[in-house]
Amino acid sequence: MQSLAIIGAQWGDEGKGKITDLLGAKADLVVRYQGGNNAGHTIIVGDKKIVLHLIPSGILHPHVLSIVGHGVVFDPGAFLDELVKLDNYGLKVTRDNLAISENCTVITSYHRLIDTLRESNGLRKIGTTGRGIGPAYEDKAGRRGIKLRDIVHRDLLKQRLAECLAEKEVLFKHHYHSPFPSLEDETNRLYEMGHKLSPFLCDTFGLIDQCLQNNKKILFEGAQGVLLDVDYGSYPYVTSSNTSFGGIFTGAGHPNRPIDEVIGVAKAYTTRVGEGPFPTELKDGVGEKIQTVGKEFGATTGRKRRCGWLDIPLLRYSIKASNLTSIALTKLDVLTCLDELKLCYAYRYHGKELDCAYPGIDLSEVEPLYKSMPVFRDDFQTNKTSHEFETYVRTIEEMVGIPIGILAFGPERNQIIFRKAYF
Ligand code: GDP
Ligand code: IMO
Ligand code: MG
């Protein structure tokens, strides 16, 4: 196996960071290809909790080359803060273990400001992370995005920022009545950071191509999850990038090759941060218990995550939409706190029973149909798991139709069972 992708199969925060860290140890390259610092990927190493937002989760392994592909929207300030944080953990990040595409689109202060103004004043609140992700992708698609390679040239940067600001200035002044940074200040801020960034910048597409020709092993680290994909997700309550399989090809490149394995990471239940429909959401004590025991707080914004039962129609959809070949099922340990356990196996929608959450259906109108499962109380101290635990896992496997290759039962590196060989 030369290539592997790790993709969130739900609404993000499925535990991708932990799986990427573990499988990344066997890879030569770990590549982020979409999203930005809206991501929060947690890795627990001993007593350290490391949350990565922009830098790929391969960075913890010194032999791995981490790559930020051109599909990522890049906030230079957030990146430099993350470098300092990693340095404090004793992790050295240099041009030998990190390459950033010079074609990443820059998130400016204007994008962040618009994001937060819209969320506080807009007609439709999405519950974004406020990191400027959507507005930066808008400018990219609008062909007025600023690329990282532009920020090391002061005059060019100022010109690009002026283009970016032209329409936004009207919004700031007349629509939102908000102060905003001057063109001069924003130019200075980004230009200064550009010099610190420039050693990491290169043509990452060419780099990936060369590495693949030299038979290097590559792992693509997805951010967010399939249900947050701008095309495949629960639109408009989504992020602004292609979080699913297709994003790899537009956001990083994998020239002339198929991807051997696409692992969909899913929690043994479902969570969501932000607004939008959530068919199996539990707005009762059971949901609260999962939230508390699972420590379900967003790794980027600290918001409480909404919690609910595992939604099989959603997983079946993610498998189709993102070509998933196996599943990593995480947070199984959290379910041991419950006195009841349910799986949503289908939806009732306009009088029909549906087993897959195709995008044509309105998720806010479905009625989830549940199967009660025997509870399990495993303490995961030995390799032996209970019959009830195995029943839960096997039932999910049979329902989704692809293998569950990984079972995770705690945040630490060793709290995992590999049922399938990867790399
Ligand atoms: P990501 O965005 O997909 O990387 O996931 P996050 O890091 O945002 O959230 C997952 C959280 O669950 C983190 O706090 C992890 O440390 C934790 N975690 C991962 N796997 C497990 C698991 O199997 N059990 C428990 N209890 N926690 C886990
Ligand atoms: P990781 O990679 C969970 C959600 C936000 C909001 C919507 C749009 O850690 O799984 P955005 O700021 O992207 O415009 O917000 O997407 N969201 C995430 N939810 N995990 C994430 O990343 C997320 N990144 C964005 O809460 O609902
Ligand atoms: Mg996260």
CSV table of C-alpha atoms and ligand atoms in Angstrom, one decimal:
chain,number,residue,atom,x,y,z
A,1,MET,CA,0.0,0.0,0.0
A,2,GLN,CA,1.5,3.3,-1.1
A,3,SER,CA,-1.3,5.8,-0.4
A,4,LEU,CA,-4.0,6.2,2.2
A,5,ALA,CA,-6.5,8.9,3.0
A,6,ILE,CA,-8.1,9.6,6.4
A,7,ILE,CA,-11.5,11.3,6.1
A,8,GLY,CA,-14.0,12.4,8.6
A,9,ALA,CA,-17.2,10.3,7.9
A,10,GLN,CA,-19.6,12.5,10.0
A,11,TRP,CA,-19.6,16.2,11.0
A,12,GLY,CA,-15.9,16.4,12.0
A,13,ASP,CA,-14.1,15.7,15.2
A,14,GLU,CA,-14.3,12.0,14.7
A,15,GLY,CA,-10.7,11.4,16.0
A,16,LYS,CA,-8.8,11.9,12.7
A,17,GLY,CA,-5.8,13.4,14.5
A,18,LYS,CA,-5.2,10.3,16.6
A,19,ILE,CA,-5.5,8.0,13.6
A,20,THR,CA,-3.3,10.2,11.4
A,21,ASP,CA,-0.7,10.3,14.1
A,22,LEU,CA,-0.6,6.5,14.4
A,23,LEU,CA,-0.7,5.6,10.7
A,24,GLY,CA,1.5,8.7,9.9
A,25,ALA,CA,4.3,7.0,11.8
A,26,LYS,CA,4.5,4.5,8.9
A,27,ALA,CA,4.2,7.1,6.1
A,28,ASP,CA,6.8,9.3,4.4
A,29,LEU,CA,4.5,12.2,3.6
A,30,VAL,CA,1.4,13.5,5.5
A,31,VAL,CA,-0.6,16.0,3.5
A,32,ARG,CA,-3.4,18.4,4.4
A,33,TYR,CA,-5.4,19.4,1.2
A,34,GLN,CA,-8.4,21.5,2.3
A,35,GLY,CA,-9.8,23.6,5.1
A,36,GLY,CA,-7.7,25.7,7.3
A,37,ASN,CA,-7.3,26.4,11.0
A,38,ASN,CA,-11.0,25.7,11.5
A,39,ALA,CA,-9.7,22.2,12.1
A,40,GLY,CA,-8.6,21.0,15.5
A,41,HIS,CA,-6.9,17.6,15.5
A,42,THR,CA,-6.0,16.3,18.9
A,43,ILE,CA,-3.1,14.0,19.6
A,44,ILE,CA,-2.3,12.8,23.2
A,45,VAL,CA,1.3,11.8,23.8
A,46,GLY,CA,1.9,10.9,27.4
A,47,ASP,CA,0.7,13.8,29.5
A,48,LYS,CA,0.8,16.2,26.6
A,49,LYS,CA,-2.3,17.2,24.6
A,50,ILE,CA,-1.3,18.6,21.3
A,51,VAL,CA,-4.0,20.2,19.1
A,52,LEU,CA,-3.0,20.9,15.5
A,53,HIS,CA,-5.1,23.3,13.4
A,54,LEU,CA,-3.1,23.9,10.3
A,55,ILE,CA,0.1,21.8,10.5
A,56,PRO,CA,-0.5,18.2,9.5
A,57,SER,CA,-0.6,15.6,12.2
A,58,GLY,CA,2.5,13.9,10.8
A,59,ILE,CA,4.6,16.6,12.4
A,60,LEU,CA,5.1,14.5,15.6
A,61,HIS,CA,7.2,12.0,13.7
A,62,PRO,CA,10.6,13.5,12.8
A,63,HIS,CA,11.1,11.3,9.7
A,64,VAL,CA,7.8,12.4,8.1
A,65,LEU,CA,7.6,15.3,5.6
A,66,SER,CA,4.4,17.2,6.4
A,67,ILE,CA,2.8,19.1,3.5
A,68,VAL,CA,0.2,21.8,3.3
A,69,GLY,CA,-1.3,21.6,-0.1
A,70,HIS,CA,-2.7,24.4,-2.2
A,71,GLY,CA,-6.3,23.7,-1.4
A,72,VAL,CA,-5.8,24.8,2.2
A,73,VAL,CA,-6.8,28.4,3.1
A,74,PHE,CA,-3.9,29.7,5.2
A,75,ASP,CA,-3.8,32.1,8.0
A,76,PRO,CA,-0.2,33.2,8.5
A,77,GLY,CA,-0.7,34.4,12.0
A,78,ALA,CA,-2.4,31.2,13.1
A,79,PHE,CA,0.5,29.2,11.5
A,80,LEU,CA,3.2,31.2,13.3
A,81,ASP,CA,1.3,30.8,16.7
A,82,GLU,CA,1.2,27.1,16.0
A,83,LEU,CA,4.9,27.0,15.4
A,84,VAL,CA,5.6,28.6,18.8
A,85,LYS,CA,3.2,26.1,20.5
A,86,LEU,CA,5.0,23.1,18.9
A,87,ASP,CA,8.3,24.6,19.8
A,88,ASN,CA,7.2,24.7,23.4
A,89,TYR,CA,6.4,21.0,23.2
A,90,GLY,CA,10.0,20.5,22.0
A,91,LEU,CA,8.9,19.7,18.4
A,92,LYS,CA,11.1,21.3,15.8
A,93,VAL,CA,9.5,22.4,12.6
A,94,THR,CA,11.9,23.2,9.8
A,95,ARG,CA,11.9,23.2,6.0
A,96,ASP,CA,13.1,19.6,6.2
A,97,ASN,CA,9.9,18.4,7.8
A,98,LEU,CA,7.3,20.9,6.6
A,99,ALA,CA,6.5,22.2,3.1
A,100,ILE,CA,3.7,24.7,2.4
A,101,SER,CA,2.3,25.3,-1.0
A,102,GLU,CA,3.1,28.8,-2.3
A,103,ASN,CA,-0.4,28.6,-3.9
A,104,CYS,CA,-2.4,28.4,-0.7
A,105,THR,CA,-5.0,31.2,-0.5
A,106,VAL,CA,-4.3,33.6,2.4
A,107,ILE,CA,-6.8,34.3,5.1
A,108,THR,CA,-6.6,38.0,5.8
A,109,SER,CA,-7.9,40.0,8.7
A,110,TYR,CA,-10.7,41.1,6.4
A,111,HIS,CA,-11.9,37.5,5.9
A,112,ARG,CA,-11.9,36.8,9.7
A,113,LEU,CA,-13.8,40.1,10.3
A,114,ILE,CA,-16.5,39.3,7.7
A,115,ASP,CA,-16.9,35.8,9.0
A,116,THR,CA,-17.6,37.0,12.6
A,117,LEU,CA,-19.8,40.0,11.5
A,118,ARG,CA,-21.9,37.7,9.3
A,119,GLU,CA,-22.3,35.3,12.2
A,120,SER,CA,-23.4,38.0,14.6
A,121,ASN,CA,-25.6,40.0,12.2
A,122,GLY,CA,-26.4,37.7,9.3
A,123,LEU,CA,-29.8,36.3,8.4
A,124,ARG,CA,-28.7,32.7,8.5
A,125,LYS,CA,-26.3,31.7,11.3
A,126,ILE,CA,-24.1,28.7,10.4
A,127,GLY,CA,-22.2,28.6,13.6
A,128,THR,CA,-18.8,28.9,11.9
A,129,THR,CA,-15.5,28.7,13.8
A,130,GLY,CA,-15.0,32.4,13.0
A,131,ARG,CA,-11.6,31.8,11.4
A,132,GLY,CA,-12.4,33.5,8.0
A,133,ILE,CA,-12.6,30.2,6.1
A,134,GLY,CA,-15.7,30.9,4.1
A,135,PRO,CA,-14.8,34.4,3.0
A,136,ALA,CA,-11.3,33.3,2.0
A,137,TYR,CA,-12.7,30.5,-0.2
A,138,GLU,CA,-15.2,33.1,-1.6
A,139,ASP,CA,-12.3,35.2,-2.7
A,140,LYS,CA,-10.4,32.2,-4.1
A,141,ALA,CA,-13.4,31.2,-6.3
A,142,GLY,CA,-13.9,34.9,-7.1
A,143,ARG,CA,-10.4,35.1,-8.5
A,144,ARG,CA,-9.3,37.8,-6.1
A,145,GLY,CA,-7.6,35.6,-3.6
A,146,ILE,CA,-4.2,36.4,-2.3
A,147,LYS,CA,-1.7,33.5,-2.7
A,148,LEU,CA,1.1,32.9,-0.2
A,149,ARG,CA,3.6,33.5,-2.9
A,150,ASP,CA,2.2,37.1,-3.2
A,151,ILE,CA,2.9,38.1,0.4
A,152,VAL,CA,6.7,38.2,0.1
A,153,HIS,CA,6.4,41.0,-2.5
A,154,ARG,CA,5.3,44.1,-0.7
A,155,ASP,CA,3.9,46.1,-3.7
A,156,LEU,CA,2.2,43.1,-5.2
A,157,LEU,CA,0.7,42.2,-1.8
A,158,LYS,CA,-0.7,45.8,-1.3
A,159,GLN,CA,-2.2,45.7,-4.8
A,160,ARG,CA,-3.9,42.3,-4.1
A,161,LEU,CA,-5.1,43.5,-0.7
A,162,ALA,CA,-6.6,46.6,-2.3
A,163,GLU,CA,-8.5,44.4,-4.8
A,164,CYS,CA,-9.7,42.2,-1.9
A,165,LEU,CA,-10.7,45.2,0.1
A,166,ALA,CA,-12.5,47.1,-2.6
A,167,GLU,CA,-16.0,45.6,-2.2
A,168,LYS,CA,-15.5,44.6,1.5
A,169,GLU,CA,-14.9,48.2,2.4
A,170,VAL,CA,-18.4,49.1,1.4
A,171,LEU,CA,-19.7,46.2,3.5
A,172,PHE,CA,-17.7,47.2,6.5
A,173,LYS,CA,-18.7,50.9,6.3
A,174,HIS,CA,-22.3,50.8,5.1
A,175,HIS,CA,-23.7,47.3,5.9
A,176,TYR,CA,-22.0,46.3,9.1
A,177,HIS,CA,-20.9,49.7,10.3
A,178,SER,CA,-17.7,48.1,11.6
A,179,PRO,CA,-14.2,49.5,11.9
A,180,PHE,CA,-11.6,47.5,9.8
A,181,PRO,CA,-7.8,47.4,9.5
A,182,SER,CA,-6.3,49.9,7.1
A,183,LEU,CA,-4.8,48.7,3.8
A,184,GLU,CA,-1.4,49.9,5.1
A,185,ASP,CA,-1.6,48.1,8.4
A,186,GLU,CA,-2.8,44.8,6.8
A,187,THR,CA,-0.1,45.0,4.2
A,188,ASN,CA,2.6,45.5,6.9
A,189,ARG,CA,1.3,42.7,9.0
A,190,LEU,CA,1.2,40.1,6.2
A,191,TYR,CA,4.4,41.2,4.7
A,192,GLU,CA,6.3,40.8,8.0
A,193,MET,CA,4.9,37.3,8.4
A,194,GLY,CA,5.7,36.5,4.8
A,195,HIS,CA,9.4,36.6,5.6
A,196,LYS,CA,9.0,34.1,8.4
A,197,LEU,CA,7.0,31.8,6.2
A,198,SER,CA,9.0,32.0,3.0
A,199,PRO,CA,11.5,29.2,3.9
A,200,PHE,CA,8.6,26.7,4.0
A,201,LEU,CA,7.1,27.7,0.6
A,202,CYS,CA,7.4,25.6,-2.5
A,203,ASP,CA,5.6,23.8,-5.3
A,204,THR,CA,4.1,21.0,-3.3
A,205,PHE,CA,2.3,19.4,-6.3
A,206,GLY,CA,5.7,18.8,-7.9
A,207,LEU,CA,7.2,17.7,-4.6
A,208,ILE,CA,4.4,15.1,-4.1
A,209,ASP,CA,4.8,13.9,-7.7
A,210,GLN,CA,8.6,13.4,-7.2
A,211,CYS,CA,8.0,11.5,-3.9
A,212,LEU,CA,5.5,9.2,-5.5
A,213,GLN,CA,7.8,8.4,-8.3
A,214,ASN,CA,10.4,7.5,-5.6
A,215,ASN,CA,7.8,5.1,-4.1
A,216,LYS,CA,7.3,7.1,-1.0
A,217,LYS,CA,4.3,6.3,1.2
A,218,ILE,CA,1.7,9.1,1.4
A,219,LEU,CA,-1.1,9.8,3.8
A,220,PHE,CA,-3.7,12.4,3.1
A,221,GLU,CA,-5.2,14.0,6.3
A,222,GLY,CA,-8.7,15.2,5.8
A,223,ALA,CA,-10.1,18.0,7.9
A,224,GLN,CA,-13.8,18.3,9.0
A,225,GLY,CA,-16.1,15.5,7.7
A,226,VAL,CA,-18.1,14.4,4.6
A,227,LEU,CA,-21.3,16.0,6.0
A,228,LEU,CA,-19.5,19.4,6.1
A,229,ASP,CA,-18.4,19.2,2.5
A,230,VAL,CA,-19.6,22.2,0.5
A,231,ASP,CA,-20.9,20.0,-2.3
A,232,TYR,CA,-21.7,16.7,-0.5
A,233,GLY,CA,-22.6,18.0,3.0
A,234,SER,CA,-25.7,19.2,4.7
A,235,TYR,CA,-25.7,22.5,2.8
A,236,PRO,CA,-25.8,25.4,3.7
A,237,TYR,CA,-24.7,24.2,7.2
A,238,VAL,CA,-21.3,23.1,5.9
A,239,THR,CA,-17.8,24.4,5.6
A,240,SER,CA,-16.5,25.9,2.4
A,241,SER,CA,-14.2,23.2,1.1
A,242,ASN,CA,-14.4,19.7,-0.4
A,243,THR,CA,-13.8,17.7,2.8
A,244,SER,CA,-14.4,14.4,1.1
A,245,PHE,CA,-12.3,12.2,-1.2
A,246,GLY,CA,-12.5,14.5,-4.2
A,247,GLY,CA,-10.8,17.3,-2.3
A,248,ILE,CA,-7.5,15.4,-2.4
A,249,PHE,CA,-7.3,15.7,-6.2
A,250,THR,CA,-8.1,19.4,-6.3
A,251,GLY,CA,-6.3,20.4,-3.1
A,252,ALA,CA,-3.0,18.6,-3.2
A,253,GLY,CA,-2.8,16.3,-6.3
A,254,HIS,CA,-1.9,12.6,-6.5
A,255,PRO,CA,-0.7,12.4,-10.0
A,256,ASN,CA,-1.6,9.4,-12.2
A,257,ARG,CA,-2.4,7.1,-9.3
A,258,PRO,CA,-5.4,5.7,-7.4
A,259,ILE,CA,-5.5,6.0,-3.6
A,260,ASP,CA,-5.2,2.5,-2.2
A,261,GLU,CA,-7.2,2.9,1.0
A,262,VAL,CA,-9.7,5.5,2.2
A,263,ILE,CA,-10.4,5.3,5.9
A,264,GLY,CA,-13.5,7.0,7.1
A,265,VAL,CA,-13.2,7.9,10.7
A,266,ALA,CA,-16.5,7.8,12.6
A,267,LYS,CA,-17.4,8.0,16.3
A,268,ALA,CA,-19.4,5.2,17.7
A,269,TYR,CA,-22.1,7.8,18.2
A,270,THR,CA,-22.6,11.2,16.3
A,271,THR,CA,-21.6,14.7,17.2
A,272,ARG,CA,-21.9,18.1,15.5
A,273,VAL,CA,-20.7,21.6,16.4
A,274,GLY,CA,-22.6,24.6,15.0
A,275,GLU,CA,-26.0,24.9,13.4
A,276,GLY,CA,-27.8,22.6,11.1
A,277,PRO,CA,-30.0,19.5,11.0
A,278,PHE,CA,-28.9,16.5,13.1
A,279,PRO,CA,-31.5,13.6,12.9
A,280,THR,CA,-30.2,11.5,15.8
A,281,GLU,CA,-29.5,14.3,18.2
A,282,LEU,CA,-30.3,13.6,21.8
A,283,LYS,CA,-31.5,16.7,23.6
A,284,ASP,CA,-32.0,14.8,26.8
A,285,GLY,CA,-29.9,13.4,29.7
A,286,VAL,CA,-28.5,10.7,27.5
A,287,GLY,CA,-27.1,13.3,25.1
A,288,GLU,CA,-25.7,15.3,28.1
A,289,LYS,CA,-24.0,12.2,29.5
A,290,ILE,CA,-22.3,11.4,26.1
A,291,GLN,CA,-21.3,15.1,26.0
A,292,THR,CA,-19.8,15.0,29.5
A,293,VAL,CA,-18.2,11.6,29.5
A,294,GLY,CA,-16.9,12.0,25.9
A,295,LYS,CA,-15.6,15.5,26.8
A,296,GLU,CA,-17.3,16.7,23.7
A,297,PHE,CA,-16.0,20.3,23.4
A,298,GLY,CA,-14.8,21.7,20.1
A,299,ALA,CA,-11.0,21.5,19.8
A,300,THR,CA,-10.9,24.9,18.0
A,301,THR,CA,-13.6,27.0,19.6
A,302,GLY,CA,-14.3,25.1,22.9
A,303,ARG,CA,-18.1,25.0,22.1
A,304,LYS,CA,-20.1,22.1,23.4
A,305,ARG,CA,-20.7,19.5,20.7
A,306,ARG,CA,-24.2,18.3,20.2
A,307,CYS,CA,-24.4,14.5,20.7
A,308,GLY,CA,-26.7,11.7,19.4
A,309,TRP,CA,-26.9,8.1,18.4
A,310,LEU,CA,-24.8,6.6,15.6
A,311,ASP,CA,-26.5,7.4,12.3
A,312,ILE,CA,-26.1,4.5,9.8
A,313,PRO,CA,-27.9,6.2,6.9
A,314,LEU,CA,-25.4,9.1,7.2
A,315,LEU,CA,-22.5,6.7,7.3
A,316,ARG,CA,-23.7,4.8,4.3
A,317,TYR,CA,-24.0,8.1,2.4
A,318,SER,CA,-20.4,9.1,3.5
A,319,ILE,CA,-19.1,5.8,2.2
A,320,LYS,CA,-20.6,6.4,-1.2
A,321,ALA,CA,-19.8,10.1,-1.4
A,322,SER,CA,-16.2,9.7,-0.3
A,323,ASN,CA,-15.3,6.2,-1.7
A,324,LEU,CA,-14.5,5.0,1.8
A,325,THR,CA,-12.9,1.5,1.8
A,326,SER,CA,-12.9,0.9,5.6
A,327,ILE,CA,-13.9,2.6,8.9
A,328,ALA,CA,-12.1,3.6,12.0
A,329,LEU,CA,-14.6,3.5,14.8
A,330,THR,CA,-13.6,5.7,17.7
A,331,LYS,CA,-14.8,6.7,21.2
A,332,LEU,CA,-16.3,3.2,21.9
A,333,ASP,CA,-15.2,3.6,25.5
A,334,VAL,CA,-17.7,6.5,26.0
A,335,LEU,CA,-20.7,4.3,25.3
A,336,THR,CA,-19.9,2.1,28.3
A,337,CYS,CA,-21.4,4.9,30.6
A,338,LEU,CA,-24.9,4.4,29.1
A,339,ASP,CA,-27.8,2.3,30.3
A,340,GLU,CA,-29.3,2.1,26.9
A,341,LEU,CA,-27.8,1.9,23.4
A,342,LYS,CA,-29.4,2.6,20.1
A,343,LEU,CA,-28.4,2.6,16.4
A,344,CYS,CA,-30.3,4.5,13.8
A,345,TYR,CA,-30.6,2.0,10.9
A,346,ALA,CA,-32.9,3.9,8.6
A,347,TYR,CA,-35.0,7.1,8.3
A,348,ARG,CA,-38.7,7.4,7.7
A,349,TYR,CA,-39.2,10.3,5.2
A,350,HIS,CA,-42.4,11.3,3.6
A,351,GLY,CA,-43.9,7.9,4.3
A,352,LYS,CA,-41.0,5.9,2.9
A,353,GLU,CA,-38.2,4.0,4.7
A,354,LEU,CA,-34.7,5.1,3.5
A,355,ASP,CA,-31.5,3.4,4.4
A,356,CYS,CA,-29.1,6.1,3.0
A,357,ALA,CA,-29.1,9.8,3.6
A,358,TYR,CA,-28.9,10.9,0.0
A,359,PRO,CA,-28.6,14.7,-0.5
A,360,GLY,CA,-32.1,14.9,-2.1
A,361,ILE,CA,-33.7,14.4,1.3
A,362,ASP,CA,-34.2,17.2,3.9
A,363,LEU,CA,-32.4,16.0,7.0
A,364,SER,CA,-34.5,18.3,9.2
A,365,GLU,CA,-37.6,16.3,8.2
A,366,VAL,CA,-36.5,12.7,8.6
A,367,GLU,CA,-37.6,10.5,11.5
A,368,PRO,CA,-34.8,8.2,12.6
A,369,LEU,CA,-35.7,4.6,13.1
A,370,TYR,CA,-33.8,2.9,15.9
A,371,LYS,CA,-32.6,-0.6,16.8
A,372,SER,CA,-31.9,-1.2,20.5
A,373,MET,CA,-28.5,-2.8,21.1
A,374,PRO,CA,-27.2,-4.6,24.2
A,375,VAL,CA,-25.2,-2.3,26.3
A,376,PHE,CA,-21.5,-3.1,26.9
A,377,ARG,CA,-19.3,-2.3,29.9
A,378,ASP,CA,-15.9,-3.2,28.7
A,379,ASP,CA,-13.0,-1.6,30.6
A,380,PHE,CA,-10.5,-2.4,27.7
A,381,GLN,CA,-7.8,-3.4,30.1
A,382,THR,CA,-7.1,-6.6,28.2
A,383,ASN,CA,-7.4,-7.5,24.5
A,384,LYS,CA,-10.6,-9.5,25.3
A,385,THR,CA,-13.8,-7.7,24.4
A,386,SER,CA,-17.3,-8.6,25.5
A,387,HIS,CA,-19.9,-10.4,23.4
A,388,GLU,CA,-22.1,-7.2,23.6
A,389,PHE,CA,-19.2,-5.0,22.3
A,390,GLU,CA,-18.5,-7.4,19.4
A,391,THR,CA,-22.3,-7.4,18.6
A,392,TYR,CA,-22.3,-3.6,18.4
A,393,VAL,CA,-19.3,-3.5,16.1
A,394,ARG,CA,-20.4,-6.4,13.9
A,395,THR,CA,-23.9,-5.0,13.5
A,396,ILE,CA,-22.4,-1.7,12.3
A,397,GLU,CA,-20.1,-3.5,10.0
A,398,GLU,CA,-22.9,-5.5,8.5
A,399,MET,CA,-25.1,-2.4,8.1
A,400,VAL,CA,-22.5,-0.2,6.4
A,401,GLY,CA,-21.0,-3.0,4.2
A,402,ILE,CA,-17.3,-2.1,4.5
A,403,PRO,CA,-14.8,-3.4,7.1
A,404,ILE,CA,-14.2,-1.7,10.4
A,405,GLY,CA,-10.4,-1.8,10.3
A,406,ILE,CA,-9.7,0.2,13.5
A,407,LEU,CA,-11.4,0.3,16.9
A,408,ALA,CA,-10.4,3.1,19.3
A,409,PHE,CA,-11.4,3.1,23.0
A,410,GLY,CA,-9.5,6.0,24.4
A,411,PRO,CA,-7.6,9.2,23.4
A,412,GLU,CA,-4.1,7.8,23.9
A,413,ARG,CA,-2.0,6.2,21.3
A,414,ASN,CA,-2.2,2.7,22.7
A,415,GLN,CA,-5.9,2.7,23.2
A,416,ILE,CA,-6.6,1.1,19.8
A,417,ILE,CA,-7.1,-2.2,18.1
A,418,PHE,CA,-6.1,-2.6,14.5
A,419,ARG,CA,-8.2,-5.3,12.8
A,420,LYS,CA,-6.7,-4.7,9.4
A,421,ALA,CA,-3.1,-4.0,8.2
A,422,TYR,CA,-2.6,-0.5,6.8
A,423,PHE,CA,0.7,0.5,5.0
B,1,GDP,P1,-10.5,15.4,14.9
B,1,GDP,O1,-10.8,16.8,14.6
B,1,GDP,O2,-11.2,14.4,14.0
B,1,GDP,O3,-9.0,15.1,14.9
B,1,GDP,O4,-11.0,15.1,16.4
B,1,GDP,P2,-10.8,16.1,17.6
B,1,GDP,O5,-9.4,16.1,18.1
B,1,GDP,O6,-11.4,17.4,17.3
B,1,GDP,O7,-11.8,15.4,18.7
B,1,GDP,C1,-11.6,14.1,19.0
B,1,GDP,C2,-11.5,14.0,20.6
B,1,GDP,O8,-11.6,12.7,21.0
B,1,GDP,C3,-10.1,14.4,21.0
B,1,GDP,O9,-10.2,15.0,22.3
B,1,GDP,C4,-9.3,13.1,21.1
B,1,GDP,O10,-8.3,13.1,22.1
B,1,GDP,C5,-10.4,12.2,21.6
B,1,GDP,N1,-10.4,10.8,21.2
B,1,GDP,C6,-10.0,10.3,20.0
B,1,GDP,N2,-10.2,8.9,20.0
B,1,GDP,C7,-10.8,8.6,21.2
B,1,GDP,C8,-11.4,7.5,21.7
B,1,GDP,O11,-11.4,6.4,21.1
B,1,GDP,N3,-11.9,7.6,23.0
B,1,GDP,C9,-12.0,8.7,23.7
B,1,GDP,N4,-12.5,8.8,24.9
B,1,GDP,N5,-11.5,9.9,23.2
B,1,GDP,C10,-10.9,9.8,21.9
B,2,IMO,P1,-12.1,19.0,12.4
B,2,IMO,O1,-11.0,19.0,11.3
B,2,IMO,C1,-16.1,20.0,13.5
B,2,IMO,C2,-18.0,23.4,11.4
B,2,IMO,C3,-18.4,24.6,12.2
B,2,IMO,C4,-19.6,25.1,11.4
B,2,IMO,C5,-19.2,24.8,10.0
B,2,IMO,C6,-18.7,25.9,9.2
B,2,IMO,O2,-11.5,19.3,13.7
B,2,IMO,O3,-13.0,17.9,12.3
B,2,IMO,P2,-16.3,27.1,9.2
B,2,IMO,O4,-15.6,27.9,10.2
B,2,IMO,O5,-15.5,26.0,8.6
B,2,IMO,O6,-16.8,28.0,8.1
B,2,IMO,O7,-17.6,26.5,9.9
B,2,IMO,O8,-18.3,23.7,10.0
B,2,IMO,N1,-16.6,22.9,11.5
B,2,IMO,C7,-16.2,21.9,12.2
B,2,IMO,N2,-16.9,21.0,13.0
B,2,IMO,N3,-14.8,19.8,13.3
B,2,IMO,C8,-14.1,20.6,12.4
B,2,IMO,O9,-12.9,20.4,12.0
B,2,IMO,C9,-14.8,21.7,11.9
B,2,IMO,N4,-14.4,22.7,11.0
B,2,IMO,C10,-15.6,23.5,10.8
B,2,IMO,O10,-18.6,24.3,13.5
B,2,IMO,O11,-20.7,24.3,11.8
B,3,MG,MG,-11.5,18.5,15.5
